[in-house]
CSV table of C-alpha atoms and ligand atoms in Angstrom, one decimal:
chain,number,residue,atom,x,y,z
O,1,UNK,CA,51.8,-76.1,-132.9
O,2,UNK,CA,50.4,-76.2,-129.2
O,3,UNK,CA,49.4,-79.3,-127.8
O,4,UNK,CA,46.7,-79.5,-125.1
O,5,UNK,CA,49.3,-79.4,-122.2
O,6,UNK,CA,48.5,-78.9,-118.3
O,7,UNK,CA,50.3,-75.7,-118.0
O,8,UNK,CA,49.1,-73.8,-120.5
O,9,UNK,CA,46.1,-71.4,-119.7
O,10,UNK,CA,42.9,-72.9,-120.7
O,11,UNK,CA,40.4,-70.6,-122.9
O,12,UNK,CA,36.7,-71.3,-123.6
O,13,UNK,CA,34.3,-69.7,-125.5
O,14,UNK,CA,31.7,-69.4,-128.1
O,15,UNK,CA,28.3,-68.8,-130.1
O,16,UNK,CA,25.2,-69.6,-130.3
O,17,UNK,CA,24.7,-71.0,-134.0
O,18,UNK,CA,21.4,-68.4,-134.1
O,19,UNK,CA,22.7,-66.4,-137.2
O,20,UNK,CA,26.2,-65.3,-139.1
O,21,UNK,CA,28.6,-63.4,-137.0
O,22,UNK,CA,28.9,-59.6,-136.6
O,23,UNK,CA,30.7,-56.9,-135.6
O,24,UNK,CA,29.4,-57.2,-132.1
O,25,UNK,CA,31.6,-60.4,-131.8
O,26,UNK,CA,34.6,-59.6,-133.5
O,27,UNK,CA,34.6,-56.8,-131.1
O,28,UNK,CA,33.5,-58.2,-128.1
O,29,UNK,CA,35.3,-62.0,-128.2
O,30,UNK,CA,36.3,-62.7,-131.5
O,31,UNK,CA,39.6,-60.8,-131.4
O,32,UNK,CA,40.8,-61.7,-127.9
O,33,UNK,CA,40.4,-65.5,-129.3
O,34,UNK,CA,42.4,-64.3,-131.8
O,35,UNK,CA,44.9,-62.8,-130.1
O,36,UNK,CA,45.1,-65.9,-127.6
O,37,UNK,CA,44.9,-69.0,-129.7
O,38,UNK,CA,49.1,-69.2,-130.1
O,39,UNK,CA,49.3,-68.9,-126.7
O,40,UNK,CA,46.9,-70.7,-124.8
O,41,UNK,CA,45.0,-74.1,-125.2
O,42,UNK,CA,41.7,-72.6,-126.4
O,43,UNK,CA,38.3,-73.9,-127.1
O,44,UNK,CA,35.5,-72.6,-129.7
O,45,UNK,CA,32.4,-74.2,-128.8
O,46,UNK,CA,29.8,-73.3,-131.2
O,47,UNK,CA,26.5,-73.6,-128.9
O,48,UNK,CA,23.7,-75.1,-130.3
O,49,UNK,CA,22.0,-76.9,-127.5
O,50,UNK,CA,21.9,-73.4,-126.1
O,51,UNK,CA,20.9,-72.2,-129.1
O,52,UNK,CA,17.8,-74.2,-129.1
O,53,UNK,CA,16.7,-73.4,-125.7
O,54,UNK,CA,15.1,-70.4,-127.3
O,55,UNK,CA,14.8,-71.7,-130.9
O,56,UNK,CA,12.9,-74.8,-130.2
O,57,UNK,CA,10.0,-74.2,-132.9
O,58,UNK,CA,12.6,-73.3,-135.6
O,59,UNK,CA,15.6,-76.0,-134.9
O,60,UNK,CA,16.2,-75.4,-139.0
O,61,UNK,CA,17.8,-72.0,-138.4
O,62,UNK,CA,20.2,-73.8,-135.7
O,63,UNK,CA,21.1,-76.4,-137.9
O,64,UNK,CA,22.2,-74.2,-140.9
O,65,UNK,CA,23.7,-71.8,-138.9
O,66,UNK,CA,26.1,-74.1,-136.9
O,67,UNK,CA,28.1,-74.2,-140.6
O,68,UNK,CA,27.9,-70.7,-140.8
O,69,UNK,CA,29.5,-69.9,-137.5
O,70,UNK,CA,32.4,-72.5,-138.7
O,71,UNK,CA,33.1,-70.8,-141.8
O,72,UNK,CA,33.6,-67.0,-139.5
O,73,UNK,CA,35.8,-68.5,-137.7
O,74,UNK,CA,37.8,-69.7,-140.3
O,75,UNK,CA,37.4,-66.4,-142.4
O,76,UNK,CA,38.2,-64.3,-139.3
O,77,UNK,CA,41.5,-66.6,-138.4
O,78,UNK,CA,41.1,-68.7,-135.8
O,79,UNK,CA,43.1,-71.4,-136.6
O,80,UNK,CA,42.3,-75.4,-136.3
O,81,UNK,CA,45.8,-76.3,-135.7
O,82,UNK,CA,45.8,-73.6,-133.0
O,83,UNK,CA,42.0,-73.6,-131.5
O,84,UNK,CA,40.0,-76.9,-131.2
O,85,UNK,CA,36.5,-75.5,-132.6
O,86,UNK,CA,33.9,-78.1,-131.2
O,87,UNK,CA,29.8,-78.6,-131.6
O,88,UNK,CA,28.1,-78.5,-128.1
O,89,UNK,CA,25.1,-81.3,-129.3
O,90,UNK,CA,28.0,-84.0,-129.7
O,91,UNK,CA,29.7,-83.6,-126.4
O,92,UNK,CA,26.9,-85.6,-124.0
O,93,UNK,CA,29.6,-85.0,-120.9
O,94,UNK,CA,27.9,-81.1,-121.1
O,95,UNK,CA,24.9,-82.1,-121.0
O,96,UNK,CA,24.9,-84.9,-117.9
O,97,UNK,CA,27.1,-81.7,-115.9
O,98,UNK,CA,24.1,-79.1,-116.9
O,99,UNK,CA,21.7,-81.4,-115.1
O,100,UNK,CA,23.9,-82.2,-112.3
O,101,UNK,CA,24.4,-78.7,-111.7
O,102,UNK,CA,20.8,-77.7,-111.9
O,103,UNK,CA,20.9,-79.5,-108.4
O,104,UNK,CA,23.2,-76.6,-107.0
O,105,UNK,CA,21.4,-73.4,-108.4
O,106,UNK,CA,18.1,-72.1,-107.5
O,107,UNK,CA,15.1,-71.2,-109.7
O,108,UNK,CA,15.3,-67.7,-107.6
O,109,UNK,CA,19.1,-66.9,-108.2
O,110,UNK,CA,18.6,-68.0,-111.9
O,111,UNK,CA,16.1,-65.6,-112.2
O,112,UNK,CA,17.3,-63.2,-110.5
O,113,UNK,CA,20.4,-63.1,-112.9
O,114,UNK,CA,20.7,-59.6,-115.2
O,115,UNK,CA,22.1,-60.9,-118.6
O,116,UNK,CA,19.1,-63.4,-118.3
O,117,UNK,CA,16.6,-60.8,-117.1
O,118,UNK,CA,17.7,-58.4,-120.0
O,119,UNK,CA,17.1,-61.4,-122.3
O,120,UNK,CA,14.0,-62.6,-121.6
O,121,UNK,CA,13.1,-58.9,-121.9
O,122,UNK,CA,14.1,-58.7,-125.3
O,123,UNK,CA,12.8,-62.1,-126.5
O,124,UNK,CA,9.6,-60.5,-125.4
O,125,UNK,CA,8.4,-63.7,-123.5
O,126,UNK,CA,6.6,-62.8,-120.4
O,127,UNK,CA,6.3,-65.5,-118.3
O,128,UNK,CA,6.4,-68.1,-120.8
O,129,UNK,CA,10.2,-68.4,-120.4
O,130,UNK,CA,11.1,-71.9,-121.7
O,131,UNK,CA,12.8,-73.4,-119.0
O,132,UNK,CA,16.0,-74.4,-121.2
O,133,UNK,CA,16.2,-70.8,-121.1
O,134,UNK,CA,16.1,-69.4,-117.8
O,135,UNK,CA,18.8,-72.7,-116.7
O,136,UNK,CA,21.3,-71.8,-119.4
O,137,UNK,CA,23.9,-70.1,-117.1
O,138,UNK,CA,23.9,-73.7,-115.6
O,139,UNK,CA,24.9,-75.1,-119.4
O,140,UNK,CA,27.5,-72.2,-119.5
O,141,UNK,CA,29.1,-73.6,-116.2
O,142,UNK,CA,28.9,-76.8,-117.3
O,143,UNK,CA,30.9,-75.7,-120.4
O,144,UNK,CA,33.2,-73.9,-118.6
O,145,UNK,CA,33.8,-75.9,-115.9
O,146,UNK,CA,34.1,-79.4,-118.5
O,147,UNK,CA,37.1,-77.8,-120.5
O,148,UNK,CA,38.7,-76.5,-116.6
O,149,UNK,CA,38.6,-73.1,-118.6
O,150,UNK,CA,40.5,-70.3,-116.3
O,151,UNK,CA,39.8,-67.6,-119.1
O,152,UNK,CA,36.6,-67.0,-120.8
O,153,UNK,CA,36.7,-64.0,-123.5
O,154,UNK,CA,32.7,-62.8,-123.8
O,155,UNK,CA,31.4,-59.6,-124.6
O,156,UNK,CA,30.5,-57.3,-121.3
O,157,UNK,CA,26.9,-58.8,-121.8
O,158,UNK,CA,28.1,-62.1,-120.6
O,159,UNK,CA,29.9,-60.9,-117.3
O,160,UNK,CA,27.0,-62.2,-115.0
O,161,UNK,CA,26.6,-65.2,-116.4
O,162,UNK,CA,30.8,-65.6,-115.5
O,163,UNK,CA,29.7,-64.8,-112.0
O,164,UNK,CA,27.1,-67.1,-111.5
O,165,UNK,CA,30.0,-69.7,-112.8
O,166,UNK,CA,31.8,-69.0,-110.4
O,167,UNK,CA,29.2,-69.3,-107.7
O,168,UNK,CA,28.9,-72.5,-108.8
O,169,UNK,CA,32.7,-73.3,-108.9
O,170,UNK,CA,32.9,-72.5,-105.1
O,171,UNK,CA,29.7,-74.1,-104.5
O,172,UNK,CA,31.1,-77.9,-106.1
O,173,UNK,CA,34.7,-77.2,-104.2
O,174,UNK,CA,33.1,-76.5,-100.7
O,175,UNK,CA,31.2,-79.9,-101.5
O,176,UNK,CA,34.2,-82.0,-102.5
O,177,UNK,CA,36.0,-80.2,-99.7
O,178,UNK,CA,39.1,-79.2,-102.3
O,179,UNK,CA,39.9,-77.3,-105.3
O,180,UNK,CA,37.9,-79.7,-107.7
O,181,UNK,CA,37.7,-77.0,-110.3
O,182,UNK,CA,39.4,-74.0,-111.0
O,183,UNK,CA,37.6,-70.3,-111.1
O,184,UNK,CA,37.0,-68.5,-114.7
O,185,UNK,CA,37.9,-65.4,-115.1
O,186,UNK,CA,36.1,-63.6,-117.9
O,187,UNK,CA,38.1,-61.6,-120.5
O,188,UNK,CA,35.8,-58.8,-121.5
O,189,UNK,CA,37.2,-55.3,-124.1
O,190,UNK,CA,37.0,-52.1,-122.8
O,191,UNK,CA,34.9,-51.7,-125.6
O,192,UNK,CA,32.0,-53.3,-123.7
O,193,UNK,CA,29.1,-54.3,-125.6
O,194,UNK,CA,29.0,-53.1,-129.1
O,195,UNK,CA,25.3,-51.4,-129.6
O,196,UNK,CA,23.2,-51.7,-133.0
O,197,UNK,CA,23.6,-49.2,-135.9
O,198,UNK,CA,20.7,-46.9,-133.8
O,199,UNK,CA,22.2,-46.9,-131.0
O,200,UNK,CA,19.3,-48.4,-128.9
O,201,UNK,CA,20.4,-51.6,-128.4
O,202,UNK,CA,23.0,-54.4,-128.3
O,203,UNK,CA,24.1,-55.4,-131.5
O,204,UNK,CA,22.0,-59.3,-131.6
O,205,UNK,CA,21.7,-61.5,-134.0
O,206,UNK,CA,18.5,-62.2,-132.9
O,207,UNK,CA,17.2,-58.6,-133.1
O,208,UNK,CA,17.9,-58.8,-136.6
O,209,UNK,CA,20.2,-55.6,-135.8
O,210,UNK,CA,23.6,-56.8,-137.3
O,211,UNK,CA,26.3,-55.5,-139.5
O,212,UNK,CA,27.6,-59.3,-140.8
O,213,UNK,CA,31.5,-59.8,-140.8
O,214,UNK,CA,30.4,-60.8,-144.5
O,215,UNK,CA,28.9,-57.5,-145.2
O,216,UNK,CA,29.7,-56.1,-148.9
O,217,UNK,CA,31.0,-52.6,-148.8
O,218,UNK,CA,28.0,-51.2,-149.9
O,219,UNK,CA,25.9,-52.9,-147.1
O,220,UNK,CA,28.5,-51.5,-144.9
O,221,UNK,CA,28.6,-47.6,-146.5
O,222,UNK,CA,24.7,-48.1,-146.1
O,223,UNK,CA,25.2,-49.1,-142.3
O,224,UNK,CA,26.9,-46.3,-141.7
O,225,UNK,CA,25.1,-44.0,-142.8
O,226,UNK,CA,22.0,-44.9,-140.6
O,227,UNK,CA,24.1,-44.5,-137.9
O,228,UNK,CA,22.7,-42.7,-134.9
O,229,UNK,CA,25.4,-39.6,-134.1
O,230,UNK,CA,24.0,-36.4,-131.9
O,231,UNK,CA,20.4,-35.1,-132.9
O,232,UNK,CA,21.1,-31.8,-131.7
O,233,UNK,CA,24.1,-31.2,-134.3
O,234,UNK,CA,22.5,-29.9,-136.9
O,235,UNK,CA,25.1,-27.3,-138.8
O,236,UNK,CA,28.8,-28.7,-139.2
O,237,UNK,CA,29.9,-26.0,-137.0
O,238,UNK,CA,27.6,-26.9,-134.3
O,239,UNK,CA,29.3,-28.4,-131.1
O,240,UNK,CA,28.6,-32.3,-131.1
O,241,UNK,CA,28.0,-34.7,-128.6
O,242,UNK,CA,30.6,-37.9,-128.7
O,243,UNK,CA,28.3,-39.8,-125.6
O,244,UNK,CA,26.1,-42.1,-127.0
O,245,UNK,CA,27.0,-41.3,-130.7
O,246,UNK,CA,27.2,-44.5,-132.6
O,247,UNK,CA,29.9,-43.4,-134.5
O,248,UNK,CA,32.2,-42.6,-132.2
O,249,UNK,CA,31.9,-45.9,-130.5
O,250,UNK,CA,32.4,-47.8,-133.7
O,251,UNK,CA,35.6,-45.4,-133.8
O,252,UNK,CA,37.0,-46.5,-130.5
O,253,UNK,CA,36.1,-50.0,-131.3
O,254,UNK,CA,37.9,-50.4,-134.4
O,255,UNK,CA,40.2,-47.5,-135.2
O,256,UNK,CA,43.7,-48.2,-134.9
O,257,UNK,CA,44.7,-44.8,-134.6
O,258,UNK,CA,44.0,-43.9,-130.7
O,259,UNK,CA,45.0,-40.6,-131.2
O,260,UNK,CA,43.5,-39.4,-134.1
O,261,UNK,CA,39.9,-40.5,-132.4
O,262,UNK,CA,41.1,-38.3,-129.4
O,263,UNK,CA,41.4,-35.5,-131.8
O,264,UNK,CA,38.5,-35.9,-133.9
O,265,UNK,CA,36.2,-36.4,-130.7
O,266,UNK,CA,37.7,-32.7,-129.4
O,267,UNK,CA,37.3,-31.4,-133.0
O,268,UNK,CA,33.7,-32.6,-132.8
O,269,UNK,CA,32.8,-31.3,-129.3
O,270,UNK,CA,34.3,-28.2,-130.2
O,271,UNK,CA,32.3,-27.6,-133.2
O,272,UNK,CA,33.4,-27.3,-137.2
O,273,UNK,CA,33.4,-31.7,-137.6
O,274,UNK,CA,30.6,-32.5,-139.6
O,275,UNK,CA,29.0,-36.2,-139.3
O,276,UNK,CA,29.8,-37.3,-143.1
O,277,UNK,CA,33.4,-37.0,-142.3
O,278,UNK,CA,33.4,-38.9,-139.7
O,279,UNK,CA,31.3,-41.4,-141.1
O,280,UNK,CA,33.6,-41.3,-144.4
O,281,UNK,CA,36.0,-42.6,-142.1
O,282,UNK,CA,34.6,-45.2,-140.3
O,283,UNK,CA,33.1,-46.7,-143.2
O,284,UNK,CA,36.7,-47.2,-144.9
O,285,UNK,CA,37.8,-48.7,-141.5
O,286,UNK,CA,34.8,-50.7,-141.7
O,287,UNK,CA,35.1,-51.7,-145.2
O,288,UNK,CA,39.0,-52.6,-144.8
O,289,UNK,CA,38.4,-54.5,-141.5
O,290,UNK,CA,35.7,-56.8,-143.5
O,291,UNK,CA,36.8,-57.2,-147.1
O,292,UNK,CA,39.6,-60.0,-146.2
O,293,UNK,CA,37.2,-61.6,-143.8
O,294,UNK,CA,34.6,-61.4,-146.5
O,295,UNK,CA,37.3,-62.8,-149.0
O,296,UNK,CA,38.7,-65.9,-146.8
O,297,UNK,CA,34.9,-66.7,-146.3
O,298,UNK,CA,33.9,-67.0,-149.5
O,299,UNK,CA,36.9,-69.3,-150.4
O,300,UNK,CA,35.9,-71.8,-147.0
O,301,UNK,CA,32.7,-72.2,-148.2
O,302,UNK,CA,33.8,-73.9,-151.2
O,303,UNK,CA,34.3,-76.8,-148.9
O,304,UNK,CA,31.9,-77.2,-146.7
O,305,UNK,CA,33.2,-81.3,-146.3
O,306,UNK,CA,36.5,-80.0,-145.2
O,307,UNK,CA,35.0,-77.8,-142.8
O,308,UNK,CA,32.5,-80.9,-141.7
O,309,UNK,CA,35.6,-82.8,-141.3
O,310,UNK,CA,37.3,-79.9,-138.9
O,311,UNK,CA,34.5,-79.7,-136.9
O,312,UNK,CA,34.5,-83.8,-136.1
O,313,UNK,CA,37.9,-84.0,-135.8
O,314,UNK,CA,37.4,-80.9,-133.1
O,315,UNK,CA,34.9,-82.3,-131.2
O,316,UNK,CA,36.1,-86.0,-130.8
O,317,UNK,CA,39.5,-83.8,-129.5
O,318,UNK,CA,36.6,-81.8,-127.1
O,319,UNK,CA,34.7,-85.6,-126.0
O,320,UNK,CA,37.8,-87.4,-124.8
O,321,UNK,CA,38.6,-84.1,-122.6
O,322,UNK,CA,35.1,-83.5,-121.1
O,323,UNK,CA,34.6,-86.8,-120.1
O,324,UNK,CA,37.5,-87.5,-118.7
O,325,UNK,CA,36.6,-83.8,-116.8
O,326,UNK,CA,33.0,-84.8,-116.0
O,327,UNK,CA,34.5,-88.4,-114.3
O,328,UNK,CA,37.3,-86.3,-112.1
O,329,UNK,CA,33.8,-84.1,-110.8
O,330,UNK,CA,31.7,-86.9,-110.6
O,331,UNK,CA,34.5,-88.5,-108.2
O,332,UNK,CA,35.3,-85.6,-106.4
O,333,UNK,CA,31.7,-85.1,-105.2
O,334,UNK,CA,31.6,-89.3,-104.3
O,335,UNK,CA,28.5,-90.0,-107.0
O,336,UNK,CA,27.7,-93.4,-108.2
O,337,UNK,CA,29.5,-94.5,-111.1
O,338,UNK,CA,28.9,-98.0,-112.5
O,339,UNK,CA,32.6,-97.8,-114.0
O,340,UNK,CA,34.2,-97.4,-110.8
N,1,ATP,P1,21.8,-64.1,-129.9
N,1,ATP,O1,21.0,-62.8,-130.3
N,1,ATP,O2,21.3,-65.3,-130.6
N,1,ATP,O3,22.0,-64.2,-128.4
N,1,ATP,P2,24.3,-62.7,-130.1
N,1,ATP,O4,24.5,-61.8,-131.2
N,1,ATP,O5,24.0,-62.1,-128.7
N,1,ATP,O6,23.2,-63.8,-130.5
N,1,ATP,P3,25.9,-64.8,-128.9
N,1,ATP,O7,26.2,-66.0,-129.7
N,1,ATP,O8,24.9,-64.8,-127.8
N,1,ATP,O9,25.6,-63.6,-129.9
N,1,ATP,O10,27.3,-64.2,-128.3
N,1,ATP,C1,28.6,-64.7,-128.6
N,1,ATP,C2,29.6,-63.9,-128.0
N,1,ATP,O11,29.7,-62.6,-128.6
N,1,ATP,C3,29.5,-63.6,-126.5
N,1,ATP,O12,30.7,-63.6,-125.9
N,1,ATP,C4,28.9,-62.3,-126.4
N,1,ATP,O13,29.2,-61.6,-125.2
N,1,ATP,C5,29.5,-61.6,-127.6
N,1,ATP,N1,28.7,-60.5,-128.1
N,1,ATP,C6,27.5,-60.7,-128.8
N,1,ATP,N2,27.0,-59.5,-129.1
N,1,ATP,C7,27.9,-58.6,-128.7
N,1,ATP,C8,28.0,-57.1,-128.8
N,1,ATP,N3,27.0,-56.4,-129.4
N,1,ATP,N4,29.0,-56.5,-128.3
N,1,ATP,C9,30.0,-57.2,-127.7
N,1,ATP,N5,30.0,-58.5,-127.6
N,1,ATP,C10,29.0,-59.2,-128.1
N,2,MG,MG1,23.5,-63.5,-127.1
């Protein structure tokens, strides 16, 4: 078992308890944590502060959900002994560094941020962005920065929101005139964001657009087949279009076989591949990627007290190390402290 030393390479990351996980993340973050957790010192925060910031009429669905997200990590792998999974409300050192650095960000560069200008977007709110909201890349820092995280795996969506960490980083470091706080460096698949079954957007939770990593096999044959492909490949011997077909992306996503997708996608451009063998395929990839996840899930949920248990034990582990973090900042930058 690791222990928390200095010299290994510090990971943070995690999700907002807004819903059960999906393919999106097990694409996008879920399997670099996986991959990581023997090797680094890794943190799964599971964000529900941030949830709320756009969830504050329906703090229910946060609260159920934070469970949820425990038992997919558990069903997926990651591993308590390995990966200190932690709840974001419990550690108050967050939230004291989200309002100090509010101080160093401005409302315009917030703004002015894409992931958050593609959100508000497809919240639909207007100009009645709750403020939580629009200062969440300040939270993320504050996460980031609290844990001295150098490697953050997120799905492509998140890169800017990285960036705008990092602004920050240099920001606090000019200030305290030294390397206070390391840079992040986010870990993001070639894969880049995973989109929904119809192909018009990123796969959300809160688009309600999801295939769950809990998904039966039928819910996942019937996934599959609503799959957007190419419109204009009507006869199988047509020649298809492998840009911006769903399927094909799911392919390179998850097939193991690199080669045989190589093939199938010059098969298909070609002409003579017809869509239901390709989606014949992906569904058993699908359905044999999920049924063990679905399995180990259903077995954690038996005992939801052990999981409660994980998750305190996780997030006292998480408390002592942010605090100690937020004092070293607070320091560094010469702020009052009463237990100086
Ligand atoms: P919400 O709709 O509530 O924002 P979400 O589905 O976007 O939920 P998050 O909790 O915001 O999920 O994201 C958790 C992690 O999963 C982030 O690292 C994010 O980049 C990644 N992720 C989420 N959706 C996708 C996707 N479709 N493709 C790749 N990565 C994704
Ligand atoms: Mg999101």
């Amino acid at each position: 078992m690791l222990s928390a030393t200095t010299h290994t390479p510090i990971i943070l990351t995690g999700d907002r308890p807004t819903g059960p996980l999906h393919l999106g993340h097990y694409a996008g973050s879920l399997r670099n944590r996986l991959a990581l957790q023997a090797t680094h010192t890794q943190y799964v925060l599971i964000a529900d502060t941030q949830a709320l910031t756009d969830n504050a009429a329906d703090p229910g669905r946060i609260c159920r959900n934070v469970l949820e997200v425990a038992y997919d990590y558990l069903a997926i792998g990651i591993d308590p002994s390995l990966s200190t999974i932690c709840v974001q409300s419990a550690l108050p050192a967050l939230a004291e560094l989200t309002l100090l650095y509010l101080n160093f960000v401005t409302v315009s560069r917030l703004e002015r941020n894409p992931t958050i200008k593609d959100e508000i977007q497809a919240r639909g709110f207007g100009r009645d962005i709750p403020a939580g909201f629009l200062c969440y890349p300040a939270a993320q820092a504050a996460d980031i920065t609290a844990f001295r995280a150098t490697l953050v795996p997120v799905g492509e969506d998140q890169a800017p929101i990285i960036e705008q960490t990092n602004e920050l980083i240099r920001r606090l470091n000019r200030q305290a005139g030294k390397e206070l706080l390391p840079e992040a460096k986010a870990l993001i698949p070639e894969i880049g964001r995973l989109p929904s079954i119809d192909g018009r957007a990123k796969m959300s939770k809160s688009q309600g657009n999801a295939l769950l990593l809990s998904a039966s096999d039928a819910e996942i044959e019937v996934a599959v087949q609503r799959m957007y492909t190419d419109p204009d490949h009507l006869r199988v011997s047509d020649p298809g279009r492998v840009e911006g077909n769903v399927v094909f992306t799911y392919l390179d996503a998850f097939d193991p076989d690199f080669q045989a997708v190589a093939d199938l996608k010059l098969h298909y451009r070609r002409g003579g591949l017809g869509d239901a063998a390709l989606k014949r395929r992906l569904t058993g990839i699908l359905q044999a990627l999920i049924a063990p996840i679905r399995e180990r899930r259903t077995e954690v949920t038996r005992a939801p007290n052990l999981v409660m248990d994980m998750l305190r034990d996780g997030t006292a582990k998480a408390n002592a190390v942010t605090q100690k973090t937020k004092h070293e900042i607070m320091d560094g930058l010469a702020l009052f402290s009463l237990s100086r």
